[in-house]
Amino acid sequence: MLGWAITFLIVALVAAFLGFSGIAAASTGIAQLLFFVFLILFIVAMVARAVRGRPPV
């Protein structure tokens, strides 16, 4: 999922550089959404690992 976020971030940066604001906005939105989903899943995984008795790595 992080790979997709990075991919859309790169697409957004290239589109912004070329001046295609509609494509850049859509790609940036998708990249932000995927980043926050990944961040939430990471936090949930760390909490679940700590609850099971293993310290977070």
PDB file of N, CA, C and O in Angstrom:
ATOM      1  N   MET A   1       0.828  -1.184   0.000  1.00  0.00           N
ATOM      2  CA  MET A   1       0.000   0.000   0.000  1.00  0.00           C
ATOM      3  C   MET A   1       0.879   1.257   0.000  1.00  0.00           C
ATOM      4  O   MET A   1       0.531   2.238  -0.628  1.00  0.00           O
ATOM      5  N   LEU A   2       1.976   1.195   0.726  1.00  0.00           N
ATOM      6  CA  LEU A   2       2.881   2.337   0.732  1.00  0.00           C
ATOM      7  C   LEU A   2       3.452   2.560  -0.668  1.00  0.00           C
ATOM      8  O   LEU A   2       3.653   3.695  -1.091  1.00  0.00           O
ATOM      9  N   GLY A   3       3.678   1.473  -1.376  1.00  0.00           N
ATOM     10  CA  GLY A   3       4.173   1.575  -2.750  1.00  0.00           C
ATOM     11  C   GLY A   3       3.210   2.332  -3.647  1.00  0.00           C
ATOM     12  O   GLY A   3       3.615   3.149  -4.481  1.00  0.00           O
ATOM     13  N   TRP A   4       1.909   2.067  -3.477  1.00  0.00           N
ATOM     14  CA  TRP A   4       0.897   2.787  -4.254  1.00  0.00           C
ATOM     15  C   TRP A   4       0.896   4.261  -3.893  1.00  0.00           C
ATOM     16  O   TRP A   4       0.757   5.125  -4.769  1.00  0.00           O
ATOM     17  N   ALA A   5       1.021   4.570  -2.611  1.00  0.00           N
ATOM     18  CA  ALA A   5       1.044   5.969  -2.187  1.00  0.00           C
ATOM     19  C   ALA A   5       2.235   6.697  -2.804  1.00  0.00           C
ATOM     20  O   ALA A   5       2.108   7.829  -3.287  1.00  0.00           O
ATOM     21  N   ILE A   6       3.382   6.048  -2.802  1.00  0.00           N
ATOM     22  CA  ILE A   6       4.578   6.662  -3.398  1.00  0.00           C
ATOM     23  C   ILE A   6       4.401   6.826  -4.900  1.00  0.00           C
ATOM     24  O   ILE A   6       4.782   7.848  -5.476  1.00  0.00           O
ATOM     25  N   THR A   7       3.805   5.820  -5.550  1.00  0.00           N
ATOM     26  CA  THR A   7       3.564   5.894  -6.994  1.00  0.00           C
ATOM     27  C   THR A   7       2.667   7.076  -7.334  1.00  0.00           C
ATOM     28  O   THR A   7       2.965   7.854  -8.250  1.00  0.00           O
ATOM     29  N   PHE A   8       1.553   7.232  -6.596  1.00  0.00           N
ATOM     30  CA  PHE A   8       0.658   8.350  -6.873  1.00  0.00           C
ATOM     31  C   PHE A   8       1.305   9.682  -6.524  1.00  0.00           C
ATOM     32  O   PHE A   8       1.033  10.702  -7.173  1.00  0.00           O
ATOM     33  N   LEU A   9       2.178   9.711  -5.511  1.00  0.00           N
ATOM     34  CA  LEU A   9       2.896  10.936  -5.192  1.00  0.00           C
ATOM     35  C   LEU A   9       3.800  11.339  -6.347  1.00  0.00           C
ATOM     36  O   LEU A   9       3.848  12.514  -6.741  1.00  0.00           O
ATOM     37  N   ILE A  10       4.494  10.382  -6.922  1.00  0.00           N
ATOM     38  CA  ILE A  10       5.385  10.668  -8.059  1.00  0.00           C
ATOM     39  C   ILE A  10       4.575  11.141  -9.260  1.00  0.00           C
ATOM     40  O   ILE A  10       4.955  12.105  -9.936  1.00  0.00           O
ATOM     41  N   VAL A  11       3.440  10.480  -9.519  1.00  0.00           N
ATOM     42  CA  VAL A  11       2.572  10.900 -10.622  1.00  0.00           C
ATOM     43  C   VAL A  11       2.083  12.325 -10.390  1.00  0.00           C
ATOM     44  O   VAL A  11       2.051  13.144 -11.322  1.00  0.00           O
ATOM     45  N   ALA A  12       1.699  12.646  -9.154  1.00  0.00           N
ATOM     46  CA  ALA A  12       1.232  13.991  -8.841  1.00  0.00           C
ATOM     47  C   ALA A  12       2.328  15.025  -9.044  1.00  0.00           C
ATOM     48  O   ALA A  12       2.077  16.118  -9.579  1.00  0.00           O
ATOM     49  N   LEU A  13       3.560  14.694  -8.628  1.00  0.00           N
ATOM     50  CA  LEU A  13       4.665  15.641  -8.799  1.00  0.00           C
ATOM     51  C   LEU A  13       4.984  15.869 -10.271  1.00  0.00           C
ATOM     52  O   LEU A  13       5.222  17.003 -10.693  1.00  0.00           O
ATOM     53  N   VAL A  14       4.978  14.803 -11.057  1.00  0.00           N
ATOM     54  CA  VAL A  14       5.242  14.941 -12.488  1.00  0.00           C
ATOM     55  C   VAL A  14       4.124  15.741 -13.148  1.00  0.00           C
ATOM     56  O   VAL A  14       4.388  16.636 -13.960  1.00  0.00           O
ATOM     57  N   ALA A  15       2.878  15.447 -12.796  1.00  0.00           N
ATOM     58  CA  ALA A  15       1.749  16.179 -13.375  1.00  0.00           C
ATOM     59  C   ALA A  15       1.795  17.656 -12.978  1.00  0.00           C
ATOM     60  O   ALA A  15       1.499  18.530 -13.794  1.00  0.00           O
ATOM     61  N   ALA A  16       2.153  17.935 -11.745  1.00  0.00           N
ATOM     62  CA  ALA A  16       2.255  19.329 -11.303  1.00  0.00           C
ATOM     63  C   ALA A  16       3.371  20.050 -12.053  1.00  0.00           C
ATOM     64  O   ALA A  16       3.224  21.211 -12.434  1.00  0.00           O
ATOM     65  N   PHE A  17       4.471  19.346 -12.269  1.00  0.00           N
ATOM     66  CA  PHE A  17       5.588  19.939 -13.006  1.00  0.00           C
ATOM     67  C   PHE A  17       5.181  20.267 -14.437  1.00  0.00           C
ATOM     68  O   PHE A  17       5.573  21.289 -14.990  1.00  0.00           O
ATOM     69  N   LEU A  18       4.358  19.401 -15.034  1.00  0.00           N
ATOM     70  CA  LEU A  18       3.924  19.619 -16.410  1.00  0.00           C
ATOM     71  C   LEU A  18       2.719  20.552 -16.508  1.00  0.00           C
ATOM     72  O   LEU A  18       2.341  20.957 -17.596  1.00  0.00           O
ATOM     73  N   GLY A  19       2.093  20.864 -15.372  1.00  0.00           N
ATOM     74  CA  GLY A  19       1.013  21.832 -15.378  1.00  0.00           C
ATOM     75  C   GLY A  19      -0.379  21.250 -15.534  1.00  0.00           C
ATOM     76  O   GLY A  19      -1.322  21.967 -15.815  1.00  0.00           O
ATOM     77  N   PHE A  20      -0.546  19.965 -15.364  1.00  0.00           N
ATOM     78  CA  PHE A  20      -1.869  19.346 -15.479  1.00  0.00           C
ATOM     79  C   PHE A  20      -2.512  19.319 -14.092  1.00  0.00           C
ATOM     80  O   PHE A  20      -2.436  18.342 -13.379  1.00  0.00           O
ATOM     81  N   SER A  21      -3.146  20.410 -13.715  1.00  0.00           N
ATOM     82  CA  SER A  21      -3.629  20.571 -12.341  1.00  0.00           C
ATOM     83  C   SER A  21      -4.694  19.553 -11.964  1.00  0.00           C
ATOM     84  O   SER A  21      -4.749  19.109 -10.821  1.00  0.00           O
ATOM     85  N   GLY A  22      -5.565  19.153 -12.865  1.00  0.00           N
ATOM     86  CA  GLY A  22      -6.606  18.178 -12.540  1.00  0.00           C
ATOM     87  C   GLY A  22      -6.025  16.820 -12.185  1.00  0.00           C
ATOM     88  O   GLY A  22      -6.414  16.187 -11.202  1.00  0.00           O
ATOM     89  N   ILE A  23      -5.071  16.376 -12.973  1.00  0.00           N
ATOM     90  CA  ILE A  23      -4.415  15.085 -12.728  1.00  0.00           C
ATOM     91  C   ILE A  23      -3.585  15.163 -11.449  1.00  0.00           C
ATOM     92  O   ILE A  23      -3.578  14.240 -10.646  1.00  0.00           O
ATOM     93  N   ALA A  24      -2.904  16.288 -11.256  1.00  0.00           N
ATOM     94  CA  ALA A  24      -2.074  16.446 -10.062  1.00  0.00           C
ATOM     95  C   ALA A  24      -2.929  16.419  -8.803  1.00  0.00           C
ATOM     96  O   ALA A  24      -2.561  15.780  -7.811  1.00  0.00           O
ATOM     97  N   ALA A  25      -4.064  17.080  -8.837  1.00  0.00           N
ATOM     98  CA  ALA A  25      -4.939  17.114  -7.664  1.00  0.00           C
ATOM     99  C   ALA A  25      -5.486  15.730  -7.352  1.00  0.00           C
ATOM    100  O   ALA A  25      -5.533  15.315  -6.186  1.00  0.00           O
ATOM    101  N   ALA A  26      -5.901  15.000  -8.368  1.00  0.00           N
ATOM    102  CA  ALA A  26      -6.446  13.655  -8.158  1.00  0.00           C
ATOM    103  C   ALA A  26      -5.370  12.724  -7.616  1.00  0.00           C
ATOM    104  O   ALA A  26      -5.611  11.965  -6.668  1.00  0.00           O
ATOM    105  N   SER A  27      -4.186  12.769  -8.186  1.00  0.00           N
ATOM    106  CA  SER A  27      -3.101  11.902  -7.737  1.00  0.00           C
ATOM    107  C   SER A  27      -2.663  12.248  -6.326  1.00  0.00           C
ATOM    108  O   SER A  27      -2.370  11.360  -5.530  1.00  0.00           O
ATOM    109  N   THR A  28      -2.618  13.522  -6.007  1.00  0.00           N
ATOM    110  CA  THR A  28      -2.245  13.939  -4.663  1.00  0.00           C
ATOM    111  C   THR A  28      -3.273  13.460  -3.650  1.00  0.00           C
ATOM    112  O   THR A  28      -2.918  12.983  -2.568  1.00  0.00           O
ATOM    113  N   GLY A  29      -4.539  13.575  -3.996  1.00  0.00           N
ATOM    114  CA  GLY A  29      -5.599  13.106  -3.110  1.00  0.00           C
ATOM    115  C   GLY A  29      -5.508  11.617  -2.838  1.00  0.00           C
ATOM    116  O   GLY A  29      -5.639  11.166  -1.694  1.00  0.00           O
ATOM    117  N   ILE A  30      -5.260  10.838  -3.878  1.00  0.00           N
ATOM    118  CA  ILE A  30      -5.126   9.387  -3.717  1.00  0.00           C
ATOM    119  C   ILE A  30      -3.896   9.057  -2.884  1.00  0.00           C
ATOM    120  O   ILE A  30      -3.940   8.192  -2.005  1.00  0.00           O
ATOM    121  N   ALA A  31      -2.791   9.759  -3.131  1.00  0.00           N
ATOM    122  CA  ALA A  31      -1.565   9.513  -2.375  1.00  0.00           C
ATOM    123  C   ALA A  31      -1.761   9.831  -0.895  1.00  0.00           C
ATOM    124  O   ALA A  31      -1.327   9.071  -0.024  1.00  0.00           O
ATOM    125  N   GLN A  32      -2.443  10.920  -0.602  1.00  0.00           N
ATOM    126  CA  GLN A  32      -2.700  11.275   0.796  1.00  0.00           C
ATOM    127  C   GLN A  32      -3.602  10.245   1.461  1.00  0.00           C
ATOM    128  O   GLN A  32      -3.352   9.843   2.602  1.00  0.00           O
ATOM    129  N   LEU A  33      -4.640   9.830   0.761  1.00  0.00           N
ATOM    130  CA  LEU A  33      -5.557   8.834   1.311  1.00  0.00           C
ATOM    131  C   LEU A  33      -4.829   7.537   1.623  1.00  0.00           C
ATOM    132  O   LEU A  33      -4.947   6.988   2.722  1.00  0.00           O
ATOM    133  N   LEU A  34      -4.042   7.050   0.678  1.00  0.00           N
ATOM    134  CA  LEU A  34      -3.309   5.807   0.895  1.00  0.00           C
ATOM    135  C   LEU A  34      -2.277   5.946   2.010  1.00  0.00           C
ATOM    136  O   LEU A  34      -2.064   5.011   2.784  1.00  0.00           O
ATOM    137  N   PHE A  35      -1.651   7.105   2.112  1.00  0.00           N
ATOM    138  CA  PHE A  35      -0.679   7.323   3.178  1.00  0.00           C
ATOM    139  C   PHE A  35      -1.338   7.228   4.540  1.00  0.00           C
ATOM    140  O   PHE A  35      -0.839   6.553   5.442  1.00  0.00           O
ATOM    141  N   PHE A  36      -2.485   7.888   4.711  1.00  0.00           N
ATOM    142  CA  PHE A  36      -3.153   7.859   6.004  1.00  0.00           C
ATOM    143  C   PHE A  36      -3.725   6.483   6.326  1.00  0.00           C
ATOM    144  O   PHE A  36      -3.702   6.051   7.476  1.00  0.00           O
ATOM    145  N   VAL A  37      -4.214   5.772   5.322  1.00  0.00           N
ATOM    146  CA  VAL A  37      -4.688   4.400   5.548  1.00  0.00           C
ATOM    147  C   VAL A  37      -3.518   3.531   6.004  1.00  0.00           C
ATOM    148  O   VAL A  37      -3.644   2.756   6.955  1.00  0.00           O
ATOM    149  N   PHE A  38      -2.377   3.656   5.340  1.00  0.00           N
ATOM    150  CA  PHE A  38      -1.189   2.893   5.719  1.00  0.00           C
ATOM    151  C   PHE A  38      -0.744   3.247   7.135  1.00  0.00           C
ATOM    152  O   PHE A  38      -0.405   2.373   7.929  1.00  0.00           O
ATOM    153  N   LEU A  39      -0.771   4.527   7.474  1.00  0.00           N
ATOM    154  CA  LEU A  39      -0.364   4.972   8.803  1.00  0.00           C
ATOM    155  C   LEU A  39      -1.286   4.401   9.880  1.00  0.00           C
ATOM    156  O   LEU A  39      -0.817   3.915  10.916  1.00  0.00           O
ATOM    157  N   ILE A  40      -2.577   4.421   9.639  1.00  0.00           N
ATOM    158  CA  ILE A  40      -3.537   3.874  10.604  1.00  0.00           C
ATOM    159  C   ILE A  40      -3.345   2.373  10.766  1.00  0.00           C
ATOM    160  O   ILE A  40      -3.351   1.852  11.887  1.00  0.00           O
ATOM    161  N   LEU A  41      -3.165   1.660   9.663  1.00  0.00           N
ATOM    162  CA  LEU A  41      -2.933   0.214   9.739  1.00  0.00           C
ATOM    163  C   LEU A  41      -1.641  -0.103  10.493  1.00  0.00           C
ATOM    164  O   LEU A  41      -1.577  -1.075  11.249  1.00  0.00           O
ATOM    165  N   PHE A  42      -0.617   0.709  10.303  1.00  0.00           N
ATOM    166  CA  PHE A  42       0.643   0.516  11.009  1.00  0.00           C
ATOM    167  C   PHE A  42       0.459   0.687  12.507  1.00  0.00           C
ATOM    168  O   PHE A  42       0.943  -0.113  13.307  1.00  0.00           O
ATOM    169  N   ILE A  43      -0.264   1.729  12.899  1.00  0.00           N
ATOM    170  CA  ILE A  43      -0.510   1.970  14.322  1.00  0.00           C
ATOM    171  C   ILE A  43      -1.331   0.841  14.927  1.00  0.00           C
ATOM    172  O   ILE A  43      -1.034   0.365  16.031  1.00  0.00           O
ATOM    173  N   VAL A  44      -2.355   0.384  14.217  1.00  0.00           N
ATOM    174  CA  VAL A  44      -3.181  -0.725  14.701  1.00  0.00           C
ATOM    175  C   VAL A  44      -2.338  -1.980  14.865  1.00  0.00           C
ATOM    176  O   VAL A  44      -2.461  -2.710  15.860  1.00  0.00           O
ATOM    177  N   ALA A  45      -1.451  -2.247  13.917  1.00  0.00           N
ATOM    178  CA  ALA A  45      -0.583  -3.426  14.002  1.00  0.00           C
ATOM    179  C   ALA A  45       0.363  -3.324  15.201  1.00  0.00           C
ATOM    180  O   ALA A  45       0.592  -4.323  15.900  1.00  0.00           O
ATOM    181  N   MET A  46       0.893  -2.141  15.464  1.00  0.00           N
ATOM    182  CA  MET A  46       1.795  -1.974  16.604  1.00  0.00           C
ATOM    183  C   MET A  46       1.052  -2.149  17.931  1.00  0.00           C
ATOM    184  O   MET A  46       1.572  -2.771  18.859  1.00  0.00           O
ATOM    185  N   VAL A  47      -0.160  -1.606  18.019  1.00  0.00           N
ATOM    186  CA  VAL A  47      -0.952  -1.762  19.238  1.00  0.00           C
ATOM    187  C   VAL A  47      -1.320  -3.227  19.440  1.00  0.00           C
ATOM    188  O   VAL A  47      -1.219  -3.756  20.557  1.00  0.00           O
ATOM    189  N   ALA A  48      -1.715  -3.905  18.377  1.00  0.00           N
ATOM    190  CA  ALA A  48      -2.072  -5.321  18.482  1.00  0.00           C
ATOM    191  C   ALA A  48      -0.855  -6.149  18.915  1.00  0.00           C
ATOM    192  O   ALA A  48      -0.992  -7.069  19.729  1.00  0.00           O
ATOM    193  N   ARG A  49       0.297  -5.810  18.402  1.00  0.00           N
ATOM    194  CA  ARG A  49       1.520  -6.537  18.783  1.00  0.00           C
ATOM    195  C   ARG A  49       1.843  -6.302  20.248  1.00  0.00           C
ATOM    196  O   ARG A  49       2.232  -7.228  20.970  1.00  0.00           O
ATOM    197  N   ALA A  50       1.667  -5.070  20.727  1.00  0.00           N
ATOM    198  CA  ALA A  50       1.952  -4.753  22.128  1.00  0.00           C
ATOM    199  C   ALA A  50       0.943  -5.432  23.060  1.00  0.00           C
ATOM    200  O   ALA A  50       1.308  -5.893  24.141  1.00  0.00           O
ATOM    201  N   VAL A  51      -0.320  -5.515  22.645  1.00  0.00           N
ATOM    202  CA  VAL A  51      -1.350  -6.151  23.470  1.00  0.00           C
ATOM    203  C   VAL A  51      -1.076  -7.642  23.613  1.00  0.00           C
ATOM    204  O   VAL A  51      -1.320  -8.216  24.659  1.00  0.00           O
ATOM    205  N   ARG A  52      -0.531  -8.250  22.554  1.00  0.00           N
ATOM    206  CA  ARG A  52      -0.226  -9.681  22.616  1.00  0.00           C
ATOM    207  C   ARG A  52       0.993  -9.990  23.491  1.00  0.00           C
ATOM    208  O   ARG A  52       1.332 -11.135  23.687  1.00  0.00           O
ATOM    209  N   GLY A  53       1.668  -8.966  23.967  1.00  0.00           N
ATOM    210  CA  GLY A  53       2.781  -9.192  24.886  1.00  0.00           C
ATOM    211  C   GLY A  53       4.158  -9.012  24.282  1.00  0.00           C
ATOM    212  O   GLY A  53       5.142  -9.085  24.983  1.00  0.00           O
ATOM    213  N   ARG A  54       4.218  -8.777  23.004  1.00  0.00           N
ATOM    214  CA  ARG A  54       5.526  -8.546  22.374  1.00  0.00           C
ATOM    215  C   ARG A  54       5.774  -7.042  22.299  1.00  0.00           C
ATOM    216  O   ARG A  54       4.894  -6.297  21.896  1.00  0.00           O
ATOM    217  N   PRO A  55       6.939  -6.598  22.672  1.00  0.00           N
ATOM    218  CA  PRO A  55       7.209  -5.160  22.586  1.00  0.00           C
ATOM    219  C   PRO A  55       7.300  -4.714  21.128  1.00  0.00           C
ATOM    220  O   PRO A  55       7.715  -5.481  20.254  1.00  0.00           O
ATOM    221  N   PRO A  56       6.883  -3.489  20.829  1.00  0.00           N
ATOM    222  CA  PRO A  56       7.007  -2.982  19.458  1.00  0.00           C
ATOM    223  C   PRO A  56       8.463  -2.924  19.048  1.00  0.00           C
ATOM    224  O   PRO A  56       9.342  -2.589  19.825  1.00  0.00           O
ATOM    225  N   VAL A  57       8.712  -3.235  17.801  1.00  0.00           N
ATOM    226  CA  VAL A  57      10.075  -3.245  17.282  1.00  0.00           C
ATOM    227  C   VAL A  57      10.406  -1.890  16.716  1.00  0.00           C
ATOM    228  O   VAL A  57       9.666  -1.233  16.104  1.00  0.00           O
TER     229      VAL A  57
END
